[in-house]
């Protein structure tokens, strides 16, 4: 299962990725979610933990690792997706539903949409349909509410997830844990 995390820039995809990875490991220690950072923004799988310990260092390392999008880079990331054979892989995409991300996602199988508003899901739904991805969840990421909430658990899982903050990997997130269950059933 290769799950693309889709949504606009700064919607919390990288934080969600780390949260899902931790929740899945807690529920099923024998399942290791592999992460492919398929975005040249410099924010690799190391970033969240580093940011938690030292935000300034994390941002310096991210800036040093940042690269430009090129057709060759998109092809490299697409080859990673095509060639991974682990049972569960998360793809941390860039925030634009463009040809680079389309090339990367053509070998993926599923998607989770994350955006500040439901309207921002629309271009990503179209993107996923064009790539043949099954949408597992549609999540609203925001700061307006105090608590997370499940909106719908049938069909695509729908929930609000508040305050996906860089470096905050410890506070309880029951909705992320709730989403982990349906993912594990498909692995």
Steps between C-alpha positions, in 0.01 A plus 500: 500500500648832390313796652550851364448780752336771291415859579607861465828633640516540877189288563683261734584208269847438646374519859210267414743258338707476817189474719358218284831318503512512882134401540536204266816383679314518834203300368698250294868483601571249223395754231761763417363788290769601254511868404606642166551875499405576140536874519825694462407745780783362717268365769598133523368236738755620757350848520218460757716338763783748442256792516367372832850505645647805327275706268780731389726210398212324322423812295868549413532139381175527305622815321829329413320192362241690296522443124309612192238294325629352177370226270799286604420543870132411442610188310736403784217530754263309268756219475516482879122453510500241220782300656401492866378159608425560868137434602427859608658813356402863552585754228546850634411706190552860409196724539403551135296249294736534204668276242797430729276365775286318242809322368592399857149382590434285196661205686318574827179324604322724753480858625423699811386858439587767754398864460376795706159496324282246321515715185876439486435125470340549156817536286659215693197275443535568128875435523442168679237392246746576219768289670261215585546546876238382749437776755520353851439821694415866465625708789451864588809643665439813693548719801143615560383225732636374829452129434516264205180332387396213277252617238440168321653157542323331205630541144802722515578567866432870570622696800628833616850501640596815683840648559732265312806675636856427397687336784185400692508124475386410849156655563212248463338492154208252513386585145843409359483174696146444367627547143781250563249216547353510146852533355618192689196300379617556141867413558 
